[in-house]
Amino acid sequence: MVATAKNIVFIGPMGSGKSTIGRRIAESLSIGFVDCDQELELRLGVDVNLIFDIEGESGFRERENRMLTELCNREDTVIATGGGVVMSAANCAIIRQRGFVVYLEIPVAAQLDRLYLDKKRPLLQTPDRNEKLEALAAHRNPLYQQLADLTIQSTNRSLATMTRLVRKSILDVWTPNGRNYA
Ligand code: S3P
């Protein structure tokens, strides 16, 4: 429900820039920013890796769903989600209902480059990252696409350029709660 969406919700795969660009967009619109995974980590005092270790992926997904639901009930907030949120129909429904949805699209090769040194993502603790990311992309990319109000290629342009592009693309089609950002 684009016209009445209260928040901007960034979706997309790991490494697509949801948190980095989302935070910049929030700053540029003078509205709040929150990252779903970081908020979980902050409240629990442990990182996502440890949640996966102790409670398994299903335990993490339940926590993620509750956190996402709470965050989506905010207003005037940019929300960065984890790459797996679209696997739950309940998550997709709440995002659709409460958010203007921006999908940052990225090819697997670019994800591999960006996440080369990453040790904090549990799903990347695997001998063949390429195979894993290709499998996730095959399953999830159609879901991101289906949920998106706006799809933007997450390229290697500078952060400032990407932020300008994303901001303009958002404001071309959506105005947060009737504000004027001209
Ligand atoms: C996940 C992505 C991560 C995090 C968790 C699971 C996924 O978030 O939620 O490790 O399923 O793709 P980012 O997309 O911010 O890396």
PDB file of C-alpha atoms and ligand atoms in Angstrom:
ATOM      1  CA  MET A   1       0.000   0.000   0.000  1.00  0.00           C
ATOM      2  CA  VAL A   2       2.494   2.527  -1.304  1.00  0.00           C
ATOM      3  CA  ALA A   3       0.520   5.738  -0.823  1.00  0.00           C
ATOM      4  CA  THR A   4       0.071   5.247   2.904  1.00  0.00           C
ATOM      5  CA  ALA A   5       3.334   3.448   3.694  1.00  0.00           C
ATOM      6  CA  LYS A   6       4.793   4.735   6.934  1.00  0.00           C
ATOM      7  CA  ASN A   7       8.357   3.579   6.528  1.00  0.00           C
ATOM      8  CA  ILE A   8      11.015   2.857   3.941  1.00  0.00           C
ATOM      9  CA  VAL A   9      12.074  -0.795   4.067  1.00  0.00           C
ATOM     10  CA  PHE A  10      15.283  -1.971   2.392  1.00  0.00           C
ATOM     11  CA  ILE A  11      15.353  -5.578   1.229  1.00  0.00           C
ATOM     12  CA  GLY A  12      17.919  -7.590  -0.722  1.00  0.00           C
ATOM     13  CA  PRO A  13      20.715 -10.126  -0.360  1.00  0.00           C
ATOM     14  CA  MET A  14      23.645 -10.033   2.052  1.00  0.00           C
ATOM     15  CA  GLY A  15      26.174  -7.419   0.998  1.00  0.00           C
ATOM     16  CA  SER A  16      23.769  -5.428  -1.158  1.00  0.00           C
ATOM     17  CA  GLY A  17      24.184  -2.312   1.036  1.00  0.00           C
ATOM     18  CA  LYS A  18      20.817  -2.253   2.822  1.00  0.00           C
ATOM     19  CA  SER A  19      22.273  -0.947   6.102  1.00  0.00           C
ATOM     20  CA  THR A  20      24.895   1.391   4.665  1.00  0.00           C
ATOM     21  CA  ILE A  21      22.634   3.019   2.091  1.00  0.00           C
ATOM     22  CA  GLY A  22      19.562   2.868   4.330  1.00  0.00           C
ATOM     23  CA  ARG A  23      21.364   4.803   7.058  1.00  0.00           C
ATOM     24  CA  ARG A  24      22.434   7.486   4.561  1.00  0.00           C
ATOM     25  CA  ILE A  25      18.914   7.773   3.163  1.00  0.00           C
ATOM     26  CA  ALA A  26      17.509   8.242   6.663  1.00  0.00           C
ATOM     27  CA  GLU A  27      20.065  10.972   7.363  1.00  0.00           C
ATOM     28  CA  SER A  28      19.266  12.707   4.098  1.00  0.00           C
ATOM     29  CA  LEU A  29      15.519  12.680   4.865  1.00  0.00           C
ATOM     30  CA  SER A  30      16.025  13.525   8.559  1.00  0.00           C
ATOM     31  CA  ILE A  31      14.086  10.468   9.680  1.00  0.00           C
ATOM     32  CA  GLY A  32      15.052   7.558  11.926  1.00  0.00           C
ATOM     33  CA  PHE A  33      17.049   4.491  10.913  1.00  0.00           C
ATOM     34  CA  VAL A  34      17.068   0.999  12.350  1.00  0.00           C
ATOM     35  CA  ASP A  35      18.712  -2.249  11.273  1.00  0.00           C
ATOM     36  CA  CYS A  36      16.694  -5.330  12.210  1.00  0.00           C
ATOM     37  CA  ASP A  37      19.714  -7.597  12.901  1.00  0.00           C
ATOM     38  CA  GLN A  38      21.611  -4.920  14.821  1.00  0.00           C
ATOM     39  CA  GLU A  39      18.555  -4.198  16.951  1.00  0.00           C
ATOM     40  CA  LEU A  40      18.244  -7.911  17.786  1.00  0.00           C
ATOM     41  CA  GLU A  41      21.940  -8.068  18.683  1.00  0.00           C
ATOM     42  CA  LEU A  42      21.668  -4.943  20.800  1.00  0.00           C
ATOM     43  CA  ARG A  43      18.719  -6.217  22.775  1.00  0.00           C
ATOM     44  CA  LEU A  44      20.012  -9.753  23.269  1.00  0.00           C
ATOM     45  CA  GLY A  45      23.626  -8.775  23.813  1.00  0.00           C
ATOM     46  CA  VAL A  46      24.831 -11.515  21.456  1.00  0.00           C
ATOM     47  CA  ASP A  47      25.531 -11.600  17.726  1.00  0.00           C
ATOM     48  CA  VAL A  48      23.482 -13.278  15.010  1.00  0.00           C
ATOM     49  CA  ASN A  49      26.096 -16.048  14.694  1.00  0.00           C
ATOM     50  CA  LEU A  50      25.572 -17.034  18.321  1.00  0.00           C
ATOM     51  CA  ILE A  51      21.778 -16.976  17.949  1.00  0.00           C
ATOM     52  CA  PHE A  52      22.160 -19.406  15.024  1.00  0.00           C
ATOM     53  CA  ASP A  53      24.534 -21.591  17.103  1.00  0.00           C
ATOM     54  CA  ILE A  54      22.260 -21.788  20.122  1.00  0.00           C
ATOM     55  CA  GLU A  55      18.749 -21.653  18.670  1.00  0.00           C
ATOM     56  CA  GLY A  56      19.354 -22.742  15.089  1.00  0.00           C
ATOM     57  CA  GLU A  57      18.126 -20.876  12.042  1.00  0.00           C
ATOM     58  CA  SER A  58      14.490 -21.474  13.021  1.00  0.00           C
ATOM     59  CA  GLY A  59      15.030 -19.787  16.409  1.00  0.00           C
ATOM     60  CA  PHE A  60      16.646 -16.832  14.683  1.00  0.00           C
ATOM     61  CA  ARG A  61      13.767 -16.578  12.186  1.00  0.00           C
ATOM     62  CA  GLU A  62      11.193 -16.415  14.987  1.00  0.00           C
ATOM     63  CA  ARG A  63      13.101 -13.623  16.686  1.00  0.00           C
ATOM     64  CA  GLU A  64      13.570 -11.871  13.342  1.00  0.00           C
ATOM     65  CA  ASN A  65       9.815 -12.003  12.664  1.00  0.00           C
ATOM     66  CA  ARG A  66       8.941 -10.504  16.063  1.00  0.00           C
ATOM     67  CA  MET A  67      11.558  -7.768  15.714  1.00  0.00           C
ATOM     68  CA  LEU A  68      10.518  -6.913  12.163  1.00  0.00           C
ATOM     69  CA  THR A  69       6.869  -6.679  13.190  1.00  0.00           C
ATOM     70  CA  GLU A  70       7.742  -4.316  16.023  1.00  0.00           C
ATOM     71  CA  LEU A  71       9.987  -2.146  13.849  1.00  0.00           C
ATOM     72  CA  CYS A  72       7.474  -1.942  11.003  1.00  0.00           C
ATOM     73  CA  ASN A  73       4.931  -0.525  13.430  1.00  0.00           C
ATOM     74  CA  ARG A  74       7.106   2.565  13.780  1.00  0.00           C
ATOM     75  CA  GLU A  75       6.534   5.594  11.570  1.00  0.00           C
ATOM     76  CA  ASP A  76       8.932   7.716   9.547  1.00  0.00           C
ATOM     77  CA  THR A  77      11.700   5.172   9.840  1.00  0.00           C
ATOM     78  CA  VAL A  78      14.114   3.601   7.365  1.00  0.00           C
ATOM     79  CA  ILE A  79      14.356  -0.106   8.180  1.00  0.00           C
ATOM     80  CA  ALA A  80      17.192  -2.329   6.924  1.00  0.00           C
ATOM     81  CA  THR A  81      16.180  -5.997   6.950  1.00  0.00           C
ATOM     82  CA  GLY A  82      18.213  -9.208   6.883  1.00  0.00           C
ATOM     83  CA  GLY A  83      18.533 -10.994   3.543  1.00  0.00           C
ATOM     84  CA  GLY A  84      16.262 -13.839   4.647  1.00  0.00           C
ATOM     85  CA  VAL A  85      13.151 -11.879   5.641  1.00  0.00           C
ATOM     86  CA  VAL A  86      11.376 -12.604   2.369  1.00  0.00           C
ATOM     87  CA  MET A  87      11.281 -16.330   3.097  1.00  0.00           C
ATOM     88  CA  SER A  88       8.397 -15.769   5.489  1.00  0.00           C
ATOM     89  CA  ALA A  89       4.987 -14.870   4.096  1.00  0.00           C
ATOM     90  CA  ALA A  90       4.152 -13.161   7.409  1.00  0.00           C
ATOM     91  CA  ASN A  91       7.228 -10.938   7.072  1.00  0.00           C
ATOM     92  CA  CYS A  92       6.327 -10.057   3.492  1.00  0.00           C
ATOM     93  CA  ALA A  93       2.795  -9.142   4.558  1.00  0.00           C
ATOM     94  CA  ILE A  94       3.893  -6.764   7.311  1.00  0.00           C
ATOM     95  CA  ILE A  95       6.546  -5.166   5.095  1.00  0.00           C
ATOM     96  CA  ARG A  96       3.972  -4.690   2.331  1.00  0.00           C
ATOM     97  CA  GLN A  97       1.471  -3.195   4.723  1.00  0.00           C
ATOM     98  CA  ARG A  98       3.835  -0.770   6.476  1.00  0.00           C
ATOM     99  CA  GLY A  99       6.623  -0.002   4.061  1.00  0.00           C
ATOM    100  CA  PHE A 100       7.678   1.573   0.845  1.00  0.00           C
ATOM    101  CA  VAL A 101       9.946  -1.243  -0.274  1.00  0.00           C
ATOM    102  CA  VAL A 102      13.338  -0.692  -1.889  1.00  0.00           C
ATOM    103  CA  TYR A 103      15.097  -3.768  -3.275  1.00  0.00           C
ATOM    104  CA  LEU A 104      18.853  -3.461  -3.744  1.00  0.00           C
ATOM    105  CA  GLU A 105      19.742  -5.953  -6.451  1.00  0.00           C
ATOM    106  CA  ILE A 106      23.262  -7.406  -6.658  1.00  0.00           C
ATOM    107  CA  PRO A 107      24.886 -10.187  -8.712  1.00  0.00           C
ATOM    108  CA  VAL A 108      26.455 -13.085  -6.791  1.00  0.00           C
ATOM    109  CA  ALA A 109      29.941 -12.216  -8.123  1.00  0.00           C
ATOM    110  CA  ALA A 110      29.702  -8.745  -6.545  1.00  0.00           C
ATOM    111  CA  GLN A 111      28.410 -10.243  -3.278  1.00  0.00           C
ATOM    112  CA  LEU A 112      31.415 -12.594  -3.180  1.00  0.00           C
ATOM    113  CA  ASP A 113      33.777  -9.634  -3.620  1.00  0.00           C
ATOM    114  CA  ARG A 114      32.126  -7.494  -0.975  1.00  0.00           C
ATOM    115  CA  LEU A 115      31.793 -10.293   1.568  1.00  0.00           C
ATOM    116  CA  TYR A 116      35.241 -11.759   0.959  1.00  0.00           C
ATOM    117  CA  LEU A 117      36.487 -11.029   4.482  1.00  0.00           C
ATOM    118  CA  ASP A 118      33.152 -11.513   6.241  1.00  0.00           C
ATOM    119  CA  LYS A 119      33.135 -13.821   9.240  1.00  0.00           C
ATOM    120  CA  LYS A 120      29.929 -12.719  10.922  1.00  0.00           C
ATOM    121  CA  ARG A 121      27.276 -14.168   8.638  1.00  0.00           C
ATOM    122  CA  PRO A 122      26.340 -17.729   9.624  1.00  0.00           C
ATOM    123  CA  LEU A 123      25.077 -18.684   6.169  1.00  0.00           C
ATOM    124  CA  LEU A 124      28.517 -17.921   4.726  1.00  0.00           C
ATOM    125  CA  GLN A 125      30.292 -20.403   7.024  1.00  0.00           C
ATOM    126  CA  THR A 126      30.431 -22.900   4.196  1.00  0.00           C
ATOM    127  CA  PRO A 127      33.241 -24.206   1.958  1.00  0.00           C
ATOM    128  CA  ASP A 128      31.537 -23.094  -1.268  1.00  0.00           C
ATOM    129  CA  ARG A 129      30.163 -19.582  -0.859  1.00  0.00           C
ATOM    130  CA  ASN A 130      29.478 -19.221  -4.557  1.00  0.00           C
ATOM    131  CA  GLU A 131      27.220 -22.272  -4.581  1.00  0.00           C
ATOM    132  CA  LYS A 132      25.445 -21.111  -1.414  1.00  0.00           C
ATOM    133  CA  LEU A 133      24.830 -17.573  -2.676  1.00  0.00           C
ATOM    134  CA  GLU A 134      23.650 -18.845  -6.084  1.00  0.00           C
ATOM    135  CA  ALA A 135      21.160 -21.155  -4.355  1.00  0.00           C
ATOM    136  CA  LEU A 136      19.896 -18.326  -2.126  1.00  0.00           C
ATOM    137  CA  ALA A 137      19.601 -15.997  -5.125  1.00  0.00           C
ATOM    138  CA  ALA A 138      17.634 -18.544  -7.168  1.00  0.00           C
ATOM    139  CA  HIS A 139      15.144 -18.932  -4.355  1.00  0.00           C
ATOM    140  CA  ARG A 140      14.965 -15.391  -2.994  1.00  0.00           C
ATOM    141  CA  ASN A 141      15.477 -12.967  -5.887  1.00  0.00           C
ATOM    142  CA  PRO A 142      11.973 -13.542  -7.295  1.00  0.00           C
ATOM    143  CA  LEU A 143      10.576 -12.913  -3.795  1.00  0.00           C
ATOM    144  CA  TYR A 144      12.490  -9.621  -3.419  1.00  0.00           C
ATOM    145  CA  GLN A 145      11.283  -8.589  -6.861  1.00  0.00           C
ATOM    146  CA  GLN A 146       7.693  -9.426  -6.063  1.00  0.00           C
ATOM    147  CA  LEU A 147       7.752  -7.401  -2.837  1.00  0.00           C
ATOM    148  CA  ALA A 148       9.585  -4.358  -4.188  1.00  0.00           C
ATOM    149  CA  ASP A 149       8.056  -0.967  -4.972  1.00  0.00           C
ATOM    150  CA  LEU A 150      11.419   0.077  -6.359  1.00  0.00           C
ATOM    151  CA  THR A 151      14.358  -2.023  -7.602  1.00  0.00           C
ATOM    152  CA  ILE A 152      17.810  -0.482  -7.774  1.00  0.00           C
ATOM    153  CA  GLN A 153      21.074  -2.071  -8.914  1.00  0.00           C
ATOM    154  CA  SER A 154      23.582  -1.965  -6.058  1.00  0.00           C
ATOM    155  CA  THR A 155      26.647  -1.070  -8.070  1.00  0.00           C
ATOM    156  CA  ASN A 156      30.192  -0.093  -7.192  1.00  0.00           C
ATOM    157  CA  ARG A 157      29.437   3.599  -7.560  1.00  0.00           C
ATOM    158  CA  SER A 158      30.486   5.667  -4.554  1.00  0.00           C
ATOM    159  CA  LEU A 159      28.265   5.681  -1.504  1.00  0.00           C
ATOM    160  CA  ALA A 160      27.447   9.352  -2.088  1.00  0.00           C
ATOM    161  CA  THR A 161      26.376   8.657  -5.697  1.00  0.00           C
ATOM    162  CA  MET A 162      24.341   5.607  -4.701  1.00  0.00           C
ATOM    163  CA  THR A 163      22.630   7.583  -1.933  1.00  0.00           C
ATOM    164  CA  ARG A 164      21.714  10.407  -4.320  1.00  0.00           C
ATOM    165  CA  LEU A 165      20.359   7.926  -6.865  1.00  0.00           C
ATOM    166  CA  VAL A 166      18.322   5.960  -4.341  1.00  0.00           C
ATOM    167  CA  ARG A 167      16.997   9.112  -2.658  1.00  0.00           C
ATOM    168  CA  LYS A 168      15.872  10.580  -5.966  1.00  0.00           C
ATOM    169  CA  SER A 169      14.279   7.312  -7.087  1.00  0.00           C
ATOM    170  CA  ILE A 170      12.340   7.084  -3.818  1.00  0.00           C
ATOM    171  CA  LEU A 171      11.149  10.688  -3.834  1.00  0.00           C
ATOM    172  CA  ASP A 172      10.122  10.459  -7.509  1.00  0.00           C
ATOM    173  CA  VAL A 173       7.387   8.039  -6.518  1.00  0.00           C
ATOM    174  CA  TRP A 174       6.781   8.408  -2.794  1.00  0.00           C
ATOM    175  CA  THR A 175       6.571  11.119  -0.177  1.00  0.00           C
ATOM    176  CA  PRO A 176       6.956  10.075   3.461  1.00  0.00           C
ATOM    177  CA  ASN A 177       3.739  10.991   5.299  1.00  0.00           C
ATOM    178  CA  GLY A 178       2.982  13.985   3.171  1.00  0.00           C
ATOM    179  CA  ARG A 179       6.310  15.716   3.855  1.00  0.00           C
ATOM    180  CA  ASN A 180       7.889  17.796   1.170  1.00  0.00           C
ATOM    181  CA  TYR A 181      11.499  17.027   0.273  1.00  0.00           C
ATOM    182  CA  ALA A 182      11.697  19.028  -2.916  1.00  0.00           C
TER     183      ALA A 182
HETATM  184  C1  S3P B   1      20.747 -13.572   6.441  1.00  0.00           C
HETATM  185  C2  S3P B   1      21.255 -12.325   6.257  1.00  0.00           C
HETATM  186  C3  S3P B   1      21.846 -11.541   7.340  1.00  0.00           C
HETATM  187  C4  S3P B   1      21.303 -11.999   8.696  1.00  0.00           C
HETATM  188  C5  S3P B   1      21.455 -13.471   8.852  1.00  0.00           C
HETATM  189  C6  S3P B   1      20.717 -14.253   7.771  1.00  0.00           C
HETATM  190  C7  S3P B   1      20.159 -14.285   5.300  1.00  0.00           C
HETATM  191  O1  S3P B   1      21.570 -10.153   7.177  1.00  0.00           O
HETATM  192  O2  S3P B   1      19.955 -11.646   8.845  1.00  0.00           O
HETATM  193  O3  S3P B   1      22.821 -13.771   8.839  1.00  0.00           O
HETATM  194  O4  S3P B   1      19.383 -15.234   5.503  1.00  0.00           O
HETATM  195  O5  S3P B   1      20.438 -13.885   4.137  1.00  0.00           O
HETATM  196  P1  S3P B   1      22.250  -9.226   6.017  1.00  0.00           P
HETATM  197  O6  S3P B   1      21.421  -9.401   4.782  1.00  0.00           O
HETATM  198  O7  S3P B   1      22.161  -7.857   6.568  1.00  0.00           O
HETATM  199  O8  S3P B   1      23.642  -9.704   5.856  1.00  0.00           O
END
